[in-house]
């Protein structure tokens, strides 16, 4: 005879779902942005080298803040970190969409990546807190698969959005 279901046991899957959606939104930006390379080059009349450096600032912003976000996650919790970081990243992307120059857009993307990096640290902490060791590999796999799905969707749709409505709209979609 089975006892009543533990609500926390089933709720962890809801938490993982919400965290995965958060990770997917950030991954659409970081992994989908390269699909906009032709639109970026055309819009700003940029060279391939300049565009490569431009896209590199996203990784720079992300790498520079992973450790601090991990420390903040440990102090204030993953929910607050993801909320603040992702809202900030979204705002930075929205502001960047209206940037009049290549350089200002690059700065906005770097800031968006720095803020959005919160997701990587916070989700790791979420999985460790909500899942027993024998389920963590599976939980992390769901998160990783979500990242790749988001990248594929972004790569398939962003160039079409940029072609039909312009680079600004495509960046706003990422925001």
PDB file of N, CA, C and O in Angstrom, residues 64-131:
ATOM      1  N   UNK A  64      33.104  36.393 -17.090  1.00  0.00           N
ATOM      2  CA  UNK A  64      33.525  37.322 -16.041  1.00  0.00           C
ATOM      3  C   UNK A  64      32.630  37.283 -14.804  1.00  0.00           C
ATOM      4  O   UNK A  64      33.055  37.700 -13.729  1.00  0.00           O
ATOM      5  N   UNK A  65      31.421  36.776 -14.948  1.00  0.00           N
ATOM      6  CA  UNK A  65      30.481  36.865 -13.823  1.00  0.00           C
ATOM      7  C   UNK A  65      29.991  35.521 -13.287  1.00  0.00           C
ATOM      8  O   UNK A  65      29.195  35.510 -12.343  1.00  0.00           O
ATOM      9  N   UNK A  66      30.436  34.421 -13.846  1.00  0.00           N
ATOM     10  CA  UNK A  66      29.958  33.131 -13.340  1.00  0.00           C
ATOM     11  C   UNK A  66      30.303  32.925 -11.866  1.00  0.00           C
ATOM     12  O   UNK A  66      29.448  32.528 -11.072  1.00  0.00           O
ATOM     13  N   UNK A  67      31.523  33.178 -11.488  1.00  0.00           N
ATOM     14  CA  UNK A  67      31.924  32.996 -10.095  1.00  0.00           C
ATOM     15  C   UNK A  67      31.167  33.941  -9.154  1.00  0.00           C
ATOM     16  O   UNK A  67      30.601  33.484  -8.151  1.00  0.00           O
ATOM     17  N   UNK A  68      31.109  35.237  -9.465  1.00  0.00           N
ATOM     18  CA  UNK A  68      30.324  36.110  -8.572  1.00  0.00           C
ATOM     19  C   UNK A  68      28.859  35.691  -8.445  1.00  0.00           C
ATOM     20  O   UNK A  68      28.290  35.731  -7.349  1.00  0.00           O
ATOM     21  N   UNK A  69      28.249  35.263  -9.551  1.00  0.00           N
ATOM     22  CA  UNK A  69      26.856  34.825  -9.456  1.00  0.00           C
ATOM     23  C   UNK A  69      26.726  33.589  -8.572  1.00  0.00           C
ATOM     24  O   UNK A  69      25.740  33.422  -7.849  1.00  0.00           O
ATOM     25  N   UNK A  70      27.705  32.703  -8.635  1.00  0.00           N
ATOM     26  CA  UNK A  70      27.663  31.528  -7.761  1.00  0.00           C
ATOM     27  C   UNK A  70      27.715  31.913  -6.298  1.00  0.00           C
ATOM     28  O   UNK A  70      26.978  31.373  -5.463  1.00  0.00           O
ATOM     29  N   UNK A  71      28.575  32.874  -5.987  1.00  0.00           N
ATOM     30  CA  UNK A  71      28.674  33.347  -4.599  1.00  0.00           C
ATOM     31  C   UNK A  71      27.377  34.022  -4.148  1.00  0.00           C
ATOM     32  O   UNK A  71      26.907  33.795  -3.025  1.00  0.00           O
ATOM     33  N   UNK A  72      26.797  34.820  -5.028  1.00  0.00           N
ATOM     34  CA  UNK A  72      25.539  35.497  -4.685  1.00  0.00           C
ATOM     35  C   UNK A  72      24.414  34.474  -4.536  1.00  0.00           C
ATOM     36  O   UNK A  72      23.582  34.586  -3.625  1.00  0.00           O
ATOM     37  N   UNK A  73      24.392  33.466  -5.389  1.00  0.00           N
ATOM     38  CA  UNK A  73      23.372  32.406  -5.280  1.00  0.00           C
ATOM     39  C   UNK A  73      23.446  31.728  -3.920  1.00  0.00           C
ATOM     40  O   UNK A  73      22.415  31.431  -3.308  1.00  0.00           O
ATOM     41  N   UNK A  74      24.654  31.486  -3.458  1.00  0.00           N
ATOM     42  CA  UNK A  74      24.817  30.846  -2.153  1.00  0.00           C
ATOM     43  C   UNK A  74      24.338  31.738  -1.018  1.00  0.00           C
ATOM     44  O   UNK A  74      23.871  31.247   0.010  1.00  0.00           O
ATOM     45  N   UNK A  75      24.432  33.030  -1.193  1.00  0.00           N
ATOM     46  CA  UNK A  75      24.055  33.948  -0.121  1.00  0.00           C
ATOM     47  C   UNK A  75      22.572  34.308  -0.120  1.00  0.00           C
ATOM     48  O   UNK A  75      21.960  34.406   0.941  1.00  0.00           O
ATOM     49  N   UNK A  76      22.000  34.553  -1.301  1.00  0.00           N
ATOM     50  CA  UNK A  76      20.611  35.048  -1.335  1.00  0.00           C
ATOM     51  C   UNK A  76      19.620  34.060  -1.942  1.00  0.00           C
ATOM     52  O   UNK A  76      18.423  34.297  -1.897  1.00  0.00           O
ATOM     53  N   UNK A  77      20.102  32.995  -2.538  1.00  0.00           N
ATOM     54  CA  UNK A  77      19.208  31.993  -3.112  1.00  0.00           C
ATOM     55  C   UNK A  77      19.053  32.127  -4.615  1.00  0.00           C
ATOM     56  O   UNK A  77      19.174  33.214  -5.179  1.00  0.00           O
ATOM     57  N   UNK A  78      18.760  30.999  -5.218  1.00  0.00           N
ATOM     58  CA  UNK A  78      18.703  30.948  -6.675  1.00  0.00           C
ATOM     59  C   UNK A  78      17.494  31.666  -7.272  1.00  0.00           C
ATOM     60  O   UNK A  78      17.566  32.220  -8.358  1.00  0.00           O
ATOM     61  N   UNK A  79      16.385  31.679  -6.582  1.00  0.00           N
ATOM     62  CA  UNK A  79      15.185  32.337  -7.118  1.00  0.00           C
ATOM     63  C   UNK A  79      15.413  33.836  -7.308  1.00  0.00           C
ATOM     64  O   UNK A  79      15.136  34.394  -8.364  1.00  0.00           O
ATOM     65  N   UNK A  80      15.950  34.486  -6.295  1.00  0.00           N
ATOM     66  CA  UNK A  80      16.219  35.926  -6.386  1.00  0.00           C
ATOM     67  C   UNK A  80      17.291  36.209  -7.435  1.00  0.00           C
ATOM     68  O   UNK A  80      17.166  37.162  -8.218  1.00  0.00           O
ATOM     69  N   UNK A  81      18.308  35.382  -7.476  1.00  0.00           N
ATOM     70  CA  UNK A  81      19.400  35.580  -8.434  1.00  0.00           C
ATOM     71  C   UNK A  81      18.890  35.466  -9.862  1.00  0.00           C
ATOM     72  O   UNK A  81      19.185  36.317 -10.710  1.00  0.00           O
ATOM     73  N   UNK A  82      18.120  34.417 -10.141  1.00  0.00           N
ATOM     74  CA  UNK A  82      17.617  34.252 -11.510  1.00  0.00           C
ATOM     75  C   UNK A  82      16.660  35.374 -11.895  1.00  0.00           C
ATOM     76  O   UNK A  82      16.690  35.850 -13.023  1.00  0.00           O
ATOM     77  N   UNK A  83      15.825  35.790 -10.977  1.00  0.00           N
ATOM     78  CA  UNK A  83      14.877  36.862 -11.272  1.00  0.00           C
ATOM     79  C   UNK A  83      15.600  38.163 -11.589  1.00  0.00           C
ATOM     80  O   UNK A  83      15.355  38.786 -12.631  1.00  0.00           O
ATOM     81  N   UNK A  84      16.493  38.560 -10.714  1.00  0.00           N
ATOM     82  CA  UNK A  84      17.219  39.821 -10.911  1.00  0.00           C
ATOM     83  C   UNK A  84      18.112  39.754 -12.146  1.00  0.00           C
ATOM     84  O   UNK A  84      18.115  40.660 -12.979  1.00  0.00           O
ATOM     85  N   UNK A  85      18.864  38.684 -12.284  1.00  0.00           N
ATOM     86  CA  UNK A  85      19.785  38.559 -13.416  1.00  0.00           C
ATOM     87  C   UNK A  85      19.087  38.527 -14.760  1.00  0.00           C
ATOM     88  O   UNK A  85      19.489  39.223 -15.698  1.00  0.00           O
ATOM     89  N   UNK A  86      18.034  37.726 -14.865  1.00  0.00           N
ATOM     90  CA  UNK A  86      17.350  37.619 -16.160  1.00  0.00           C
ATOM     91  C   UNK A  86      16.572  38.874 -16.515  1.00  0.00           C
ATOM     92  O   UNK A  86      16.508  39.255 -17.688  1.00  0.00           O
ATOM     93  N   UNK A  87      15.988  39.528 -15.519  1.00  0.00           N
ATOM     94  CA  UNK A  87      15.321  40.807 -15.810  1.00  0.00           C
ATOM     95  C   UNK A  87      16.343  41.840 -16.276  1.00  0.00           C
ATOM     96  O   UNK A  87      16.089  42.601 -17.217  1.00  0.00           O
ATOM     97  N   UNK A  88      17.501  41.869 -15.633  1.00  0.00           N
ATOM     98  CA  UNK A  88      18.560  42.782 -16.052  1.00  0.00           C
ATOM     99  C   UNK A  88      19.076  42.471 -17.438  1.00  0.00           C
ATOM    100  O   UNK A  88      19.308  43.379 -18.246  1.00  0.00           O
ATOM    101  N   UNK A  89      19.245  41.194 -17.738  1.00  0.00           N
ATOM    102  CA  UNK A  89      19.713  40.792 -19.067  1.00  0.00           C
ATOM    103  C   UNK A  89      18.697  41.189 -20.127  1.00  0.00           C
ATOM    104  O   UNK A  89      19.058  41.701 -21.199  1.00  0.00           O
ATOM    105  N   UNK A  90      17.428  40.973 -19.843  1.00  0.00           N
ATOM    106  CA  UNK A  90      16.376  41.337 -20.784  1.00  0.00           C
ATOM    107  C   UNK A  90      16.358  42.842 -21.035  1.00  0.00           C
ATOM    108  O   UNK A  90      16.243  43.300 -22.179  1.00  0.00           O
ATOM    109  N   UNK A  91      16.481  43.614 -19.967  1.00  0.00           N
ATOM    110  CA  UNK A  91      16.502  45.076 -20.107  1.00  0.00           C
ATOM    111  C   UNK A  91      17.710  45.527 -20.921  1.00  0.00           C
ATOM    112  O   UNK A  91      17.599  46.401 -21.787  1.00  0.00           O
ATOM    113  N   UNK A  92      18.851  44.923 -20.664  1.00  0.00           N
ATOM    114  CA  UNK A  92      20.056  45.279 -21.409  1.00  0.00           C
ATOM    115  C   UNK A  92      19.908  44.947 -22.890  1.00  0.00           C
ATOM    116  O   UNK A  92      20.315  45.732 -23.761  1.00  0.00           O
ATOM    117  N   UNK A  93      19.323  43.804 -23.202  1.00  0.00           N
ATOM    118  CA  UNK A  93      19.076  43.454 -24.604  1.00  0.00           C
ATOM    119  C   UNK A  93      18.106  44.433 -25.256  1.00  0.00           C
ATOM    120  O   UNK A  93      18.304  44.847 -26.401  1.00  0.00           O
ATOM    121  N   UNK A  94      17.065  44.788 -24.543  1.00  0.00           N
ATOM    122  CA  UNK A  94      16.088  45.734 -25.088  1.00  0.00           C
ATOM    123  C   UNK A  94      16.731  47.086 -25.354  1.00  0.00           C
ATOM    124  O   UNK A  94      16.496  47.701 -26.401  1.00  0.00           O
ATOM    125  N   UNK A  95      17.547  47.547 -24.425  1.00  0.00           N
ATOM    126  CA  UNK A  95      18.267  48.811 -24.636  1.00  0.00           C
ATOM    127  C   UNK A  95      19.226  48.673 -25.811  1.00  0.00           C
ATOM    128  O   UNK A  95      19.317  49.550 -26.666  1.00  0.00           O
ATOM    129  N   UNK A  96      19.930  47.549 -25.854  1.00  0.00           N
ATOM    130  CA  UNK A  96      20.870  47.303 -26.954  1.00  0.00           C
ATOM    131  C   UNK A  96      20.213  47.293 -28.313  1.00  0.00           C
ATOM    132  O   UNK A  96      20.822  47.695 -29.314  1.00  0.00           O
ATOM    133  N   UNK A  97      18.983  46.838 -28.369  1.00  0.00           N
ATOM    134  CA  UNK A  97      18.271  46.795 -29.653  1.00  0.00           C
ATOM    135  C   UNK A  97      18.146  48.182 -30.274  1.00  0.00           C
ATOM    136  O   UNK A  97      18.062  48.314 -31.490  1.00  0.00           O
ATOM    137  N   UNK A  98      18.151  49.200 -29.445  1.00  0.00           N
ATOM    138  CA  UNK A  98      18.009  50.573 -29.933  1.00  0.00           C
ATOM    139  C   UNK A  98      19.345  51.326 -30.008  1.00  0.00           C
ATOM    140  O   UNK A  98      19.361  52.529 -30.213  1.00  0.00           O
ATOM    141  N   UNK A  99      20.437  50.590 -29.825  1.00  0.00           N
ATOM    142  CA  UNK A  99      21.765  51.211 -29.886  1.00  0.00           C
ATOM    143  C   UNK A  99      22.050  51.718 -31.295  1.00  0.00           C
ATOM    144  O   UNK A  99      21.871  50.983 -32.270  1.00  0.00           O
ATOM    145  N   UNK A 100      22.534  52.941 -31.393  1.00  0.00           N
ATOM    146  CA  UNK A 100      22.824  53.500 -32.703  1.00  0.00           C
ATOM    147  C   UNK A 100      24.173  53.043 -33.283  1.00  0.00           C
ATOM    148  O   UNK A 100      24.442  53.267 -34.450  1.00  0.00           O
ATOM    149  N   UNK A 101      24.993  52.387 -32.448  1.00  0.00           N
ATOM    150  CA  UNK A 101      26.316  52.007 -32.945  1.00  0.00           C
ATOM    151  C   UNK A 101      26.652  50.563 -32.611  1.00  0.00           C
ATOM    152  O   UNK A 101      26.113  49.971 -31.665  1.00  0.00           O
ATOM    153  N   UNK A 102      27.564  50.053 -33.376  1.00  0.00           N
ATOM    154  CA  UNK A 102      28.103  48.710 -33.210  1.00  0.00           C
ATOM    155  C   UNK A 102      28.690  48.549 -31.808  1.00  0.00           C
ATOM    156  O   UNK A 102      28.439  47.565 -31.117  1.00  0.00           O
ATOM    157  N   UNK A 103      29.469  49.523 -31.363  1.00  0.00           N
ATOM    158  CA  UNK A 103      30.128  49.469 -30.066  1.00  0.00           C
ATOM    159  C   UNK A 103      29.116  49.471 -28.922  1.00  0.00           C
ATOM    160  O   UNK A 103      29.231  48.679 -27.978  1.00  0.00           O
ATOM    161  N   UNK A 104      28.120  50.330 -28.989  1.00  0.00           N
ATOM    162  CA  UNK A 104      27.122  50.377 -27.917  1.00  0.00           C
ATOM    163  C   UNK A 104      26.304  49.087 -27.840  1.00  0.00           C
ATOM    164  O   UNK A 104      25.976  48.622 -26.750  1.00  0.00           O
ATOM    165  N   UNK A 105      26.012  48.510 -28.993  1.00  0.00           N
ATOM    166  CA  UNK A 105      25.305  47.226 -28.984  1.00  0.00           C
ATOM    167  C   UNK A 105      26.197  46.148 -28.368  1.00  0.00           C
ATOM    168  O   UNK A 105      25.726  45.337 -27.573  1.00  0.00           O
ATOM    169  N   UNK A 106      27.472  46.157 -28.689  1.00  0.00           N
ATOM    170  CA  UNK A 106      28.400  45.181 -28.110  1.00  0.00           C
ATOM    171  C   UNK A 106      28.451  45.320 -26.586  1.00  0.00           C
ATOM    172  O   UNK A 106      28.446  44.316 -25.867  1.00  0.00           O
ATOM    173  N   UNK A 107      28.482  46.537 -26.093  1.00  0.00           N
ATOM    174  CA  UNK A 107      28.485  46.765 -24.643  1.00  0.00           C
ATOM    175  C   UNK A 107      27.187  46.238 -24.025  1.00  0.00           C
ATOM    176  O   UNK A 107      27.211  45.563 -22.986  1.00  0.00           O
ATOM    177  N   UNK A 108      26.069  46.519 -24.651  1.00  0.00           N
ATOM    178  CA  UNK A 108      24.781  46.034 -24.136  1.00  0.00           C
ATOM    179  C   UNK A 108      24.731  44.516 -24.120  1.00  0.00           C
ATOM    180  O   UNK A 108      24.226  43.913 -23.159  1.00  0.00           O
ATOM    181  N   UNK A 109      25.268  43.869 -25.151  1.00  0.00           N
ATOM    182  CA  UNK A 109      25.282  42.403 -25.192  1.00  0.00           C
ATOM    183  C   UNK A 109      26.200  41.832 -24.121  1.00  0.00           C
ATOM    184  O   UNK A 109      25.884  40.808 -23.504  1.00  0.00           O
ATOM    185  N   UNK A 110      27.325  42.484 -23.899  1.00  0.00           N
ATOM    186  CA  UNK A 110      28.256  42.036 -22.853  1.00  0.00           C
ATOM    187  C   UNK A 110      27.584  42.130 -21.483  1.00  0.00           C
ATOM    188  O   UNK A 110      27.668  41.197 -20.667  1.00  0.00           O
ATOM    189  N   UNK A 111      26.900  43.220 -21.238  1.00  0.00           N
ATOM    190  CA  UNK A 111      26.187  43.401 -19.961  1.00  0.00           C
ATOM    191  C   UNK A 111      25.057  42.376 -19.835  1.00  0.00           C
ATOM    192  O   UNK A 111      24.862  41.782 -18.772  1.00  0.00           O
ATOM    193  N   UNK A 112      24.324  42.151 -20.916  1.00  0.00           N
ATOM    194  CA  UNK A 112      23.240  41.160 -20.888  1.00  0.00           C
ATOM    195  C   UNK A 112      23.795  39.771 -20.561  1.00  0.00           C
ATOM    196  O   UNK A 112      23.202  39.033 -19.766  1.00  0.00           O
ATOM    197  N   UNK A 113      24.925  39.424 -21.153  1.00  0.00           N
ATOM    198  CA  UNK A 113      25.534  38.122 -20.875  1.00  0.00           C
ATOM    199  C   UNK A 113      26.023  38.047 -19.430  1.00  0.00           C
ATOM    200  O   UNK A 113      25.862  37.016 -18.768  1.00  0.00           O
ATOM    201  N   UNK A 114      26.609  39.131 -18.948  1.00  0.00           N
ATOM    202  CA  UNK A 114      27.100  39.160 -17.569  1.00  0.00           C
ATOM    203  C   UNK A 114      25.950  38.977 -16.583  1.00  0.00           C
ATOM    204  O   UNK A 114      26.083  38.258 -15.588  1.00  0.00           O
ATOM    205  N   UNK A 115      24.834  39.609 -16.855  1.00  0.00           N
ATOM    206  CA  UNK A 115      23.671  39.481 -15.979  1.00  0.00           C
ATOM    207  C   UNK A 115      22.996  38.124 -16.125  1.00  0.00           C
ATOM    208  O   UNK A 115      22.600  37.494 -15.145  1.00  0.00           O
ATOM    209  N   UNK A 116      22.855  37.672 -17.352  1.00  0.00           N
ATOM    210  CA  UNK A 116      22.179  36.401 -17.602  1.00  0.00           C
ATOM    211  C   UNK A 116      22.963  35.183 -17.160  1.00  0.00           C
ATOM    212  O   UNK A 116      22.399  34.103 -16.979  1.00  0.00           O
ATOM    213  N   UNK A 117      24.263  35.340 -16.953  1.00  0.00           N
ATOM    214  CA  UNK A 117      25.089  34.217 -16.490  1.00  0.00           C
ATOM    215  C   UNK A 117      24.621  33.691 -15.142  1.00  0.00           C
ATOM    216  O   UNK A 117      24.972  32.578 -14.749  1.00  0.00           O
ATOM    217  N   UNK A 118      23.805  34.464 -14.464  1.00  0.00           N
ATOM    218  CA  UNK A 118      23.254  34.040 -13.176  1.00  0.00           C
ATOM    219  C   UNK A 118      22.570  32.691 -13.285  1.00  0.00           C
ATOM    220  O   UNK A 118      22.598  31.891 -12.349  1.00  0.00           O
ATOM    221  N   UNK A 119      21.976  32.434 -14.444  1.00  0.00           N
ATOM    222  CA  UNK A 119      21.214  31.198 -14.631  1.00  0.00           C
ATOM    223  C   UNK A 119      22.108  29.971 -14.466  1.00  0.00           C
ATOM    224  O   UNK A 119      21.712  28.993 -13.840  1.00  0.00           O
ATOM    225  N   UNK A 120      23.297  30.025 -15.022  1.00  0.00           N
ATOM    226  CA  UNK A 120      24.188  28.862 -14.962  1.00  0.00           C
ATOM    227  C   UNK A 120      24.529  28.484 -13.527  1.00  0.00           C
ATOM    228  O   UNK A 120      24.507  27.311 -13.177  1.00  0.00           O
ATOM    229  N   UNK A 121      24.828  29.463 -12.719  1.00  0.00           N
ATOM    230  CA  UNK A 121      25.161  29.184 -11.319  1.00  0.00           C
ATOM    231  C   UNK A 121      23.926  28.792 -10.515  1.00  0.00           C
ATOM    232  O   UNK A 121      23.955  27.846  -9.723  1.00  0.00           O
ATOM    233  N   UNK A 122      22.859  29.501 -10.712  1.00  0.00           N
ATOM    234  CA  UNK A 122      21.657  29.269  -9.911  1.00  0.00           C
ATOM    235  C   UNK A 122      21.015  27.917 -10.209  1.00  0.00           C
ATOM    236  O   UNK A 122      20.528  27.246  -9.292  1.00  0.00           O
ATOM    237  N   UNK A 123      21.015  27.497 -11.460  1.00  0.00           N
ATOM    238  CA  UNK A 123      20.374  26.217 -11.774  1.00  0.00           C
ATOM    239  C   UNK A 123      21.172  25.062 -11.198  1.00  0.00           C
ATOM    240  O   UNK A 123      20.600  24.084 -10.721  1.00  0.00           O
ATOM    241  N   UNK A 124      22.483  25.165 -11.231  1.00  0.00           N
ATOM    242  CA  UNK A 124      23.287  24.114 -10.609  1.00  0.00           C
ATOM    243  C   UNK A 124      22.927  23.952  -9.143  1.00  0.00           C
ATOM    244  O   UNK A 124      22.752  22.836  -8.639  1.00  0.00           O
ATOM    245  N   UNK A 125      22.778  25.056  -8.477  1.00  0.00           N
ATOM    246  CA  UNK A 125      22.415  25.040  -7.064  1.00  0.00           C
ATOM    247  C   UNK A 125      20.997  24.484  -6.879  1.00  0.00           C
ATOM    248  O   UNK A 125      20.721  23.751  -5.935  1.00  0.00           O
ATOM    249  N   UNK A 126      20.101  24.826  -7.789  1.00  0.00           N
ATOM    250  CA  UNK A 126      18.719  24.339  -7.717  1.00  0.00           C
ATOM    251  C   UNK A 126      18.670  22.822  -7.811  1.00  0.00           C
ATOM    252  O   UNK A 126      17.993  22.157  -7.026  1.00  0.00           O
ATOM    253  N   UNK A 127      19.388  22.275  -8.775  1.00  0.00           N
ATOM    254  CA  UNK A 127      19.379  20.813  -8.951  1.00  0.00           C
ATOM    255  C   UNK A 127      19.964  20.127  -7.717  1.00  0.00           C
ATOM    256  O   UNK A 127      19.414  19.134  -7.234  1.00  0.00           O
ATOM    257  N   UNK A 128      21.038  20.684  -7.189  1.00  0.00           N
ATOM    258  CA  UNK A 128      21.636  20.080  -5.998  1.00  0.00           C
ATOM    259  C   UNK A 128      20.690  20.132  -4.799  1.00  0.00           C
ATOM    260  O   UNK A 128      20.643  19.207  -3.988  1.00  0.00           O
ATOM    261  N   UNK A 129      19.928  21.201  -4.689  1.00  0.00           N
ATOM    262  CA  UNK A 129      19.026  21.361  -3.546  1.00  0.00           C
ATOM    263  C   UNK A 129      17.764  20.517  -3.662  1.00  0.00           C
ATOM    264  O   UNK A 129      17.262  20.020  -2.656  1.00  0.00           O
ATOM    265  N   UNK A 130      17.245  20.358  -4.867  1.00  0.00           N
ATOM    266  CA  UNK A 130      15.936  19.730  -5.031  1.00  0.00           C
ATOM    267  C   UNK A 130      15.986  18.251  -5.410  1.00  0.00           C
ATOM    268  O   UNK A 130      14.965  17.561  -5.305  1.00  0.00           O
ATOM    269  N   UNK A 131      17.125  17.772  -5.877  1.00  0.00           N
ATOM    270  CA  UNK A 131      17.183  16.400  -6.370  1.00  0.00           C
ATOM    271  C   UNK A 131      18.178  15.564  -5.578  1.00  0.00           C
ATOM    272  O   UNK A 131      19.275  16.024  -5.269  1.00  0.00           O
TER     273      UNK A 131
END
